[in-house]
mmCIF file of C-alpha atoms in Angstrom:
data_model
loop_
_atom_site.group_PDB
_atom_site.id
_atom_site.type_symbol
_atom_site.label_atom_id
_atom_site.label_comp_id
_atom_site.label_asym_id
_atom_site.label_seq_id
_atom_site.Cartn_x
_atom_site.Cartn_y
_atom_site.Cartn_z
ATOM 1 C CA MET A 300 190.097 27.245 -80.729
ATOM 2 C CA ASN A 301 187.711 25.050 -82.442
ATOM 3 C CA PRO A 302 186.168 22.622 -80.025
ATOM 4 C CA GLU A 303 184.877 20.235 -82.801
ATOM 5 C CA ILE A 304 186.135 16.722 -82.418
ATOM 6 C CA THR A 305 184.554 14.129 -85.074
ATOM 7 C CA LEU A 306 184.951 10.519 -85.484
ATOM 8 C CA LYS A 307 187.578 10.892 -88.100
ATOM 9 C CA ASP A 308 189.693 12.525 -85.687
ATOM 10 C CA LEU A 309 189.883 9.379 -83.604
ATOM 11 C CA ILE A 310 191.857 6.139 -83.828
ATOM 12 C CA GLN A 311 190.164 2.960 -82.770
ATOM 13 C CA ARG A 312 192.784 1.084 -80.686
ATOM 14 C CA GLU A 313 190.562 -1.815 -79.529
ATOM 15 C CA GLU A 314 186.856 -2.697 -79.925
ATOM 16 C CA THR A 315 185.910 -0.344 -77.121
ATOM 17 C CA VAL A 316 188.991 1.981 -77.034
ATOM 18 C CA TYR A 317 189.208 5.131 -79.083
ATOM 19 C CA GLU A 318 192.126 7.658 -79.044
ATOM 20 C CA ILE A 319 192.723 11.277 -79.915
ATOM 21 C CA PRO A 320 196.279 11.068 -80.870
ATOM 22 C CA VAL A 321 199.047 13.408 -79.392
ATOM 23 C CA ASP A 322 199.437 15.044 -82.816
ATOM 24 C CA TYR A 323 195.887 16.362 -83.035
ATOM 25 C CA ARG A 324 197.034 19.409 -81.337
ATOM 26 C CA ASN A 325 200.581 20.697 -80.842
ATOM 27 C CA ASP A 326 199.837 21.612 -77.272
ATOM 28 C CA MET A 327 198.841 18.030 -76.055
ATOM 29 C CA ARG A 328 201.563 16.191 -73.934
ATOM 30 C CA VAL A 329 200.065 12.856 -74.322
ATOM 31 C CA PRO A 330 197.203 11.237 -76.301
ATOM 32 C CA ALA A 331 193.728 10.962 -74.907
ATOM 33 C CA ARG A 332 191.999 7.664 -74.670
ATOM 34 C CA ILE A 333 188.099 6.851 -74.533
ATOM 35 C CA PHE A 334 186.396 3.702 -73.286
ATOM 36 C CA ALA A 335 183.338 3.603 -75.431
ATOM 37 C CA ASN A 336 181.403 1.462 -77.892
ATOM 38 C CA LYS A 337 180.070 3.143 -81.121
ATOM 39 C CA LYS A 338 176.586 3.927 -79.758
ATOM 40 C CA ILE A 339 178.336 5.572 -76.565
ATOM 41 C CA LEU A 340 180.690 7.452 -78.804
ATOM 42 C CA ASP A 341 177.906 8.909 -80.905
ATOM 43 C CA ASP A 342 176.331 10.317 -77.795
ATOM 44 C CA ILE A 343 179.855 11.687 -76.699
ATOM 45 C CA LEU A 344 180.329 13.504 -79.917
ATOM 46 C CA THR A 345 177.252 15.662 -79.332
ATOM 47 C CA ASP A 346 178.900 17.921 -76.645
ATOM 48 C CA ARG A 347 182.359 19.377 -75.913
ATOM 49 C CA SER A 348 183.515 16.566 -73.694
ATOM 50 C CA LEU A 349 186.085 15.220 -76.259
ATOM 51 C CA TRP A 350 187.435 18.958 -76.674
ATOM 52 C CA GLN A 351 187.784 19.052 -72.883
ATOM 53 C CA LEU A 352 189.445 15.764 -72.754
ATOM 54 C CA ALA A 353 192.155 16.969 -75.355
ATOM 55 C CA ASN A 354 192.613 19.986 -73.187
ATOM 56 C CA VAL A 355 193.263 17.774 -70.278
ATOM 57 C CA ALA A 356 196.132 16.185 -72.193
ATOM 58 C CA THR A 357 197.953 19.485 -72.082
ATOM 59 C CA LEU A 358 198.292 19.735 -68.268
ATOM 60 C CA PRO A 359 201.929 19.836 -67.045
ATOM 61 C CA GLY A 360 203.107 16.733 -65.550
ATOM 62 C CA ILE A 361 200.260 14.519 -66.999
ATOM 63 C CA VAL A 362 201.412 10.816 -67.210
ATOM 64 C CA SER A 363 200.712 8.472 -70.160
ATOM 65 C CA TYR A 364 197.188 9.544 -71.254
ATOM 66 C CA ALA A 365 194.160 11.466 -70.478
ATOM 67 C CA TRP A 366 191.475 9.034 -69.901
ATOM 68 C CA ALA A 367 187.685 9.072 -70.389
ATOM 69 C CA MET A 368 185.403 6.714 -68.743
ATOM 70 C CA PRO A 369 182.102 5.485 -70.640
ATOM 71 C CA ASP A 370 180.032 7.913 -68.634
ATOM 72 C CA ILE A 371 181.925 10.806 -70.163
ATOM 73 C CA HIS A 372 180.074 14.329 -70.648
ATOM 74 C CA GLN A 373 180.743 17.945 -70.559
ATOM 75 C CA GLY A 374 181.946 19.364 -67.274
ATOM 76 C CA TYR A 375 183.967 22.238 -65.817
ATOM 77 C CA GLY A 376 187.454 22.174 -67.562
ATOM 78 C CA PHE A 377 187.636 18.439 -67.391
ATOM 79 C CA PRO A 378 184.986 16.159 -68.753
ATOM 80 C CA ILE A 379 182.819 14.455 -66.158
ATOM 81 C CA GLY A 380 184.286 10.873 -66.231
ATOM 82 C CA GLY A 381 187.694 12.194 -67.205
ATOM 83 C CA VAL A 382 190.677 10.758 -65.338
ATOM 84 C CA ALA A 383 194.440 12.106 -65.387
ATOM 85 C CA GLY A 384 197.328 10.895 -63.319
ATOM 86 C CA MET A 385 200.011 13.455 -62.633
ATOM 87 C CA ASP A 386 203.579 13.210 -61.733
ATOM 88 C CA ILE A 387 204.552 15.573 -59.075
ATOM 89 C CA ALA A 388 208.358 15.423 -59.767
ATOM 90 C CA GLN A 389 207.423 16.421 -63.391
ATOM 91 C CA GLY A 390 205.709 19.645 -62.535
ATOM 92 C CA GLY A 391 202.215 17.939 -62.039
ATOM 93 C CA VAL A 392 199.335 20.044 -61.094
ATOM 94 C CA ILE A 393 195.958 19.694 -59.415
ATOM 95 C CA SER A 394 192.965 21.157 -61.024
ATOM 96 C CA PRO A 395 189.545 21.717 -59.076
ATOM 97 C CA GLY A 396 187.674 21.005 -62.469
ATOM 98 C CA GLY A 397 188.949 17.600 -62.395
ATOM 99 C CA ILE A 398 187.627 16.967 -58.940
ATOM 100 C CA GLY A 399 184.293 18.987 -59.909
ATOM 101 C CA TYR A 400 182.035 21.182 -57.961
ATOM 102 C CA ASP A 401 180.296 18.382 -56.365
ATOM 103 C CA ILE A 402 183.264 16.965 -54.424
ATOM 104 C CA ASN A 403 182.803 13.231 -53.815
ATOM 105 C CA CYS A 404 179.899 12.970 -55.975
ATOM 106 C CA GLY A 405 179.052 9.288 -56.475
ATOM 107 C CA VAL A 406 176.855 6.449 -56.625
ATOM 108 C CA ARG A 407 175.934 3.631 -53.937
ATOM 109 C CA LEU A 408 174.010 0.505 -54.103
ATOM 110 C CA LEU A 409 172.238 -0.848 -51.040
ATOM 111 C CA ALA A 410 171.132 -4.354 -51.041
ATOM 112 C CA SER A 411 167.990 -5.342 -49.193
ATOM 113 C CA GLU A 412 166.660 -8.708 -47.962
ATOM 114 C CA MET A 413 163.384 -8.316 -49.962
ATOM 115 C CA THR A 414 162.307 -9.378 -53.335
ATOM 116 C CA ALA A 415 160.575 -7.416 -56.223
ATOM 117 C CA GLN A 416 157.318 -9.414 -55.546
ATOM 118 C CA GLU A 417 157.194 -8.785 -51.846
ATOM 119 C CA ILE A 418 157.265 -4.875 -52.356
ATOM 120 C CA LYS A 419 155.165 -4.676 -55.459
ATOM 121 C CA PRO A 420 151.829 -4.138 -53.765
ATOM 122 C CA TYR A 421 153.329 -1.272 -51.712
ATOM 123 C CA LEU A 422 155.145 0.743 -54.431
ATOM 124 C CA LYS A 423 152.993 3.826 -54.515
ATOM 125 C CA LYS A 424 152.770 4.054 -50.630
ATOM 126 C CA LEU A 425 156.711 3.411 -50.459
ATOM 127 C CA SER A 426 157.466 6.010 -53.088
ATOM 128 C CA ASN A 427 155.301 8.565 -51.217
ATOM 129 C CA GLU A 428 157.133 7.807 -48.136
ATOM 130 C CA ILE A 429 160.468 8.155 -49.551
ATOM 131 C CA PHE A 430 159.488 11.524 -51.088
ATOM 132 C CA ARG A 431 158.175 12.711 -47.635
ATOM 133 C CA ALA A 432 161.300 11.494 -45.614
ATOM 134 C CA ILE A 433 164.144 12.352 -48.083
ATOM 135 C CA PRO A 434 164.609 16.126 -48.756
ATOM 136 C CA SER A 435 165.430 16.858 -52.362
ATOM 137 C CA GLY A 436 165.759 19.845 -54.585
ATOM 138 C CA VAL A 437 167.865 23.008 -55.179
ATOM 139 C CA GLY A 438 169.238 24.464 -51.923
ATOM 140 C CA ARG A 439 166.951 22.195 -49.803
ATOM 141 C CA GLY A 440 168.149 21.515 -46.326
ATOM 142 C CA GLY A 441 167.110 18.697 -44.171
ATOM 143 C CA ASN A 442 166.126 17.838 -40.481
ATOM 144 C CA LEU A 443 169.845 17.426 -39.479
ATOM 145 C CA GLU A 444 171.413 20.636 -38.945
ATOM 146 C CA LEU A 445 174.877 20.427 -37.756
ATOM 147 C CA SER A 446 176.989 23.003 -35.576
ATOM 148 C CA THR A 447 180.411 24.119 -36.825
ATOM 149 C CA ALA A 448 182.121 21.820 -34.312
ATOM 150 C CA GLU A 449 179.783 18.882 -35.595
ATOM 151 C CA LEU A 450 180.609 19.654 -39.376
ATOM 152 C CA ASP A 451 184.320 19.937 -38.548
ATOM 153 C CA ASN A 452 183.940 16.364 -37.220
ATOM 154 C CA VAL A 453 182.250 15.026 -40.264
ATOM 155 C CA LEU A 454 184.879 16.724 -42.511
ATOM 156 C CA GLN A 455 187.814 15.365 -40.447
ATOM 157 C CA GLU A 456 186.512 12.009 -39.566
ATOM 158 C CA GLY A 457 184.172 11.265 -42.506
ATOM 159 C CA ALA A 458 181.832 8.273 -42.059
ATOM 160 C CA HIS A 459 183.517 7.157 -38.936
ATOM 161 C CA TYR A 460 181.912 10.173 -37.286
ATOM 162 C CA MET A 461 178.445 9.423 -38.672
ATOM 163 C CA VAL A 462 178.907 5.863 -37.480
ATOM 164 C CA SER A 463 179.714 7.046 -33.906
ATOM 165 C CA GLN A 464 176.479 9.106 -34.030
ATOM 166 C CA GLY A 465 174.348 6.051 -35.048
ATOM 167 C CA TYR A 466 173.977 6.783 -38.700
ATOM 168 C CA GLY A 467 175.583 3.408 -39.598
ATOM 169 C CA THR A 468 177.344 0.336 -38.499
ATOM 170 C CA PRO A 469 181.222 -0.447 -38.318
ATOM 171 C CA LEU A 470 180.531 -2.918 -41.064
ATOM 172 C CA ASP A 471 179.566 -0.203 -43.507
ATOM 173 C CA LEU A 472 183.009 1.435 -43.339
ATOM 174 C CA THR A 473 184.569 -1.690 -44.704
ATOM 175 C CA PHE A 474 182.660 -1.117 -48.017
ATOM 176 C CA CYS A 475 183.652 2.509 -48.294
ATOM 177 C CA GLU A 476 186.613 3.934 -50.150
ATOM 178 C CA GLU A 477 189.488 4.684 -47.622
ATOM 179 C CA ASN A 478 187.084 3.045 -45.104
ATOM 180 C CA GLY A 479 185.081 6.219 -45.117
ATOM 181 C CA HIS A 480 187.932 8.529 -43.861
ATOM 182 C CA MET A 481 190.894 10.086 -45.527
ATOM 183 C CA PRO A 482 193.920 10.713 -43.296
ATOM 184 C CA GLY A 483 195.324 14.224 -43.597
ATOM 185 C CA ALA A 484 191.817 15.955 -43.763
ATOM 186 C CA GLN A 485 191.929 19.531 -42.425
ATOM 187 C CA SER A 486 188.540 21.115 -41.899
ATOM 188 C CA HIS A 487 190.151 24.587 -41.380
ATOM 189 C CA LEU A 488 191.007 24.805 -45.029
ATOM 190 C CA VAL A 489 187.185 24.780 -45.805
ATOM 191 C CA SER A 490 185.834 28.228 -45.629
ATOM 192 C CA ASP A 491 183.210 29.350 -43.024
ATOM 193 C CA HIS A 492 180.988 30.427 -46.107
ATOM 194 C CA ALA A 493 181.259 26.760 -47.410
ATOM 195 C CA LYS A 494 180.423 25.196 -43.930
ATOM 196 C CA ASN A 495 177.468 27.532 -43.785
ATOM 197 C CA ARG A 496 176.058 26.418 -47.103
ATOM 198 C CA GLY A 497 176.450 22.940 -46.033
ATOM 199 C CA LYS A 498 175.599 22.669 -42.394
ATOM 200 C CA ASP A 499 171.853 21.608 -42.918
ATOM 201 C CA GLN A 500 172.406 19.476 -46.097
ATOM 202 C CA LEU A 501 173.948 16.362 -44.706
ATOM 203 C CA GLY A 502 171.320 13.511 -45.644
ATOM 204 C CA THR A 503 169.853 15.365 -48.484
ATOM 205 C CA LEU A 504 169.660 14.640 -52.212
ATOM 206 C CA GLY A 505 170.132 18.040 -53.958
ATOM 207 C CA SER A 506 169.130 18.371 -57.610
ATOM 208 C CA GLY A 507 170.391 18.087 -61.199
ATOM 209 C CA ASN A 508 171.175 14.372 -61.778
ATOM 210 C CA HIS A 509 170.976 13.186 -58.230
ATOM 211 C CA PHE A 510 168.511 10.507 -57.298
ATOM 212 C CA LEU A 511 167.404 7.887 -55.055
ATOM 213 C CA GLU A 512 165.821 5.050 -56.763
ATOM 214 C CA ILE A 513 164.066 1.595 -55.720
ATOM 215 C CA GLN A 514 165.437 -1.103 -58.089
ATOM 216 C CA TYR A 515 165.548 -4.784 -58.447
ATOM 217 C CA VAL A 516 168.020 -7.308 -59.881
ATOM 218 C CA ASP A 517 166.609 -8.193 -63.264
ATOM 219 C CA GLU A 518 169.295 -10.414 -64.803
ATOM 220 C CA ILE A 519 172.681 -11.797 -63.409
ATOM 221 C CA PHE A 520 175.447 -11.905 -65.995
ATOM 222 C CA ASP A 521 178.161 -13.171 -63.647
ATOM 223 C CA GLN A 522 177.164 -15.320 -60.792
ATOM 224 C CA GLN A 523 180.501 -15.328 -59.147
ATOM 225 C CA ILE A 524 180.670 -11.347 -59.051
ATOM 226 C CA ALA A 525 176.864 -11.319 -57.825
ATOM 227 C CA ASN A 526 177.828 -13.725 -55.011
ATOM 228 C CA VAL A 527 180.691 -11.282 -53.966
ATOM 229 C CA PHE A 528 178.240 -8.216 -53.820
ATOM 230 C CA GLY A 529 175.604 -10.285 -52.196
ATOM 231 C CA LEU A 530 173.126 -9.827 -54.994
ATOM 232 C CA GLN A 531 170.586 -12.391 -56.418
ATOM 233 C CA LYS A 532 167.928 -12.188 -58.934
ATOM 234 C CA ASN A 533 164.771 -10.472 -57.997
ATOM 235 C CA GLN A 534 166.388 -8.681 -54.946
ATOM 236 C CA VAL A 535 165.313 -5.228 -54.243
ATOM 237 C CA THR A 536 168.198 -2.530 -54.154
ATOM 238 C CA ILE A 537 168.317 1.076 -53.471
ATOM 239 C CA MET A 538 170.687 3.280 -55.696
ATOM 240 C CA ILE A 539 171.719 6.641 -54.470
ATOM 241 C CA HIS A 540 173.548 9.231 -56.211
ATOM 242 C CA CYS A 541 174.469 12.273 -54.440
ATOM 243 C CA GLY A 542 177.627 14.430 -53.477
ATOM 244 C CA SER A 543 178.482 17.235 -51.093
ATOM 245 C CA ARG A 544 175.933 19.758 -52.224
ATOM 246 C CA GLY A 545 176.546 23.569 -51.267
ATOM 247 C CA LEU A 546 179.665 22.728 -49.032
ATOM 248 C CA GLY A 547 181.538 21.151 -52.143
ATOM 249 C CA HIS A 548 180.414 23.832 -54.652
ATOM 250 C CA GLN A 549 181.524 26.541 -52.472
ATOM 251 C CA THR A 550 184.842 24.818 -51.617
ATOM 252 C CA CYS A 551 185.648 24.431 -55.294
ATOM 253 C CA THR A 552 184.623 28.045 -56.094
ATOM 254 C CA ASP A 553 186.972 29.379 -53.212
ATOM 255 C CA TYR A 554 189.924 27.317 -54.626
ATOM 256 C CA VAL A 555 189.305 28.028 -58.382
ATOM 257 C CA ARG A 556 189.401 31.896 -57.227
ATOM 258 C CA ARG A 557 192.662 31.317 -55.476
ATOM 259 C CA MET A 558 194.290 29.733 -58.432
ATOM 260 C CA MET A 559 192.956 32.207 -60.943
ATOM 261 C CA ALA A 560 194.681 35.039 -58.880
ATOM 262 C CA LYS A 561 197.923 33.014 -59.307
ATOM 263 C CA ARG A 562 197.939 32.301 -63.048
ATOM 264 C CA ASP A 563 200.511 34.776 -64.079
ATOM 265 C CA GLU A 564 202.845 33.649 -61.196
ATOM 266 C CA TRP A 565 202.748 30.110 -62.115
ATOM 267 C CA ALA A 566 202.994 30.811 -65.965
ATOM 268 C CA ILE A 567 201.108 27.694 -66.878
ATOM 269 C CA GLU A 568 199.678 27.966 -70.351
ATOM 270 C CA LEU A 569 196.159 26.487 -70.504
ATOM 271 C CA PRO A 570 193.740 26.110 -73.610
ATOM 272 C CA ASP A 571 190.656 26.687 -71.317
ATOM 273 C CA LYS A 572 190.756 29.054 -68.042
ATOM 274 C CA GLU A 573 188.486 26.427 -66.385
ATOM 275 C CA LEU A 574 191.242 24.041 -66.391
ATOM 276 C CA VAL A 575 192.903 26.425 -63.903
ATOM 277 C CA CYS A 576 195.273 24.533 -61.722
ATOM 278 C CA ALA A 577 197.931 24.681 -58.931
ATOM 279 C CA PRO A 578 201.490 22.964 -58.948
ATOM 280 C CA PHE A 579 201.276 20.233 -56.434
ATOM 281 C CA THR A 580 204.551 21.843 -54.943
ATOM 282 C CA SER A 581 202.797 25.241 -54.251
ATOM 283 C CA PRO A 582 201.301 25.960 -50.894
ATOM 284 C CA GLU A 583 197.755 26.482 -52.671
#
């Protein structure tokens, strides 16, 4: 199947909303929509991400649209920045590629009480100290090596457990999705291999596009929103982008393998094997 999607294949629905119509391919169940301006769209069209988005629109049980956020780029099965809602009653599925190998990967902004002018004389020393203190790189572990029981506590209780160990404050949990803990988590469903890969990687950055960056607020476009976030002009912030490292990668690998083995039994037709998925109603 030809993955080439060009600008002429898209319908512009709004100033910053483009659509791959449902009749672009006969296997699409719903249209695919992209939030982007022309400049972003030009970048998107240089990889296979829109082809992947059209593939997502073929999944059983998908509701309304396959969506793409402005950060869309090529991923595994799903594009990174792709979003799909599934209707369980209509045979909806869950696809590990939609979650990604770096499970719970995300970006967090920490606001300091210092100004850019205050730290400017110390930037070189500060960057050296951060490089020394924060482990980064492929496969790199850190100083915090957890026992299996401790790692199970992290997986079960999330950020609540780390706060109980002195790595945060209760107020931090207020600003976390699901308050830093997802009810129903079952750590025994994560393999021992995955746990062994991740037991020394808590508090580390990893590699790829992960980063920790010292920033400052250069310009405020909406003062009211800035006030809500406690941000002001020239304020120093720290932005962190990381995920679940080896533990997340191995967990995704484990479940992709399980689902690959059941493809014939479930008889789900897929345009790309990387979209391998399981019905929500299945034990898997």
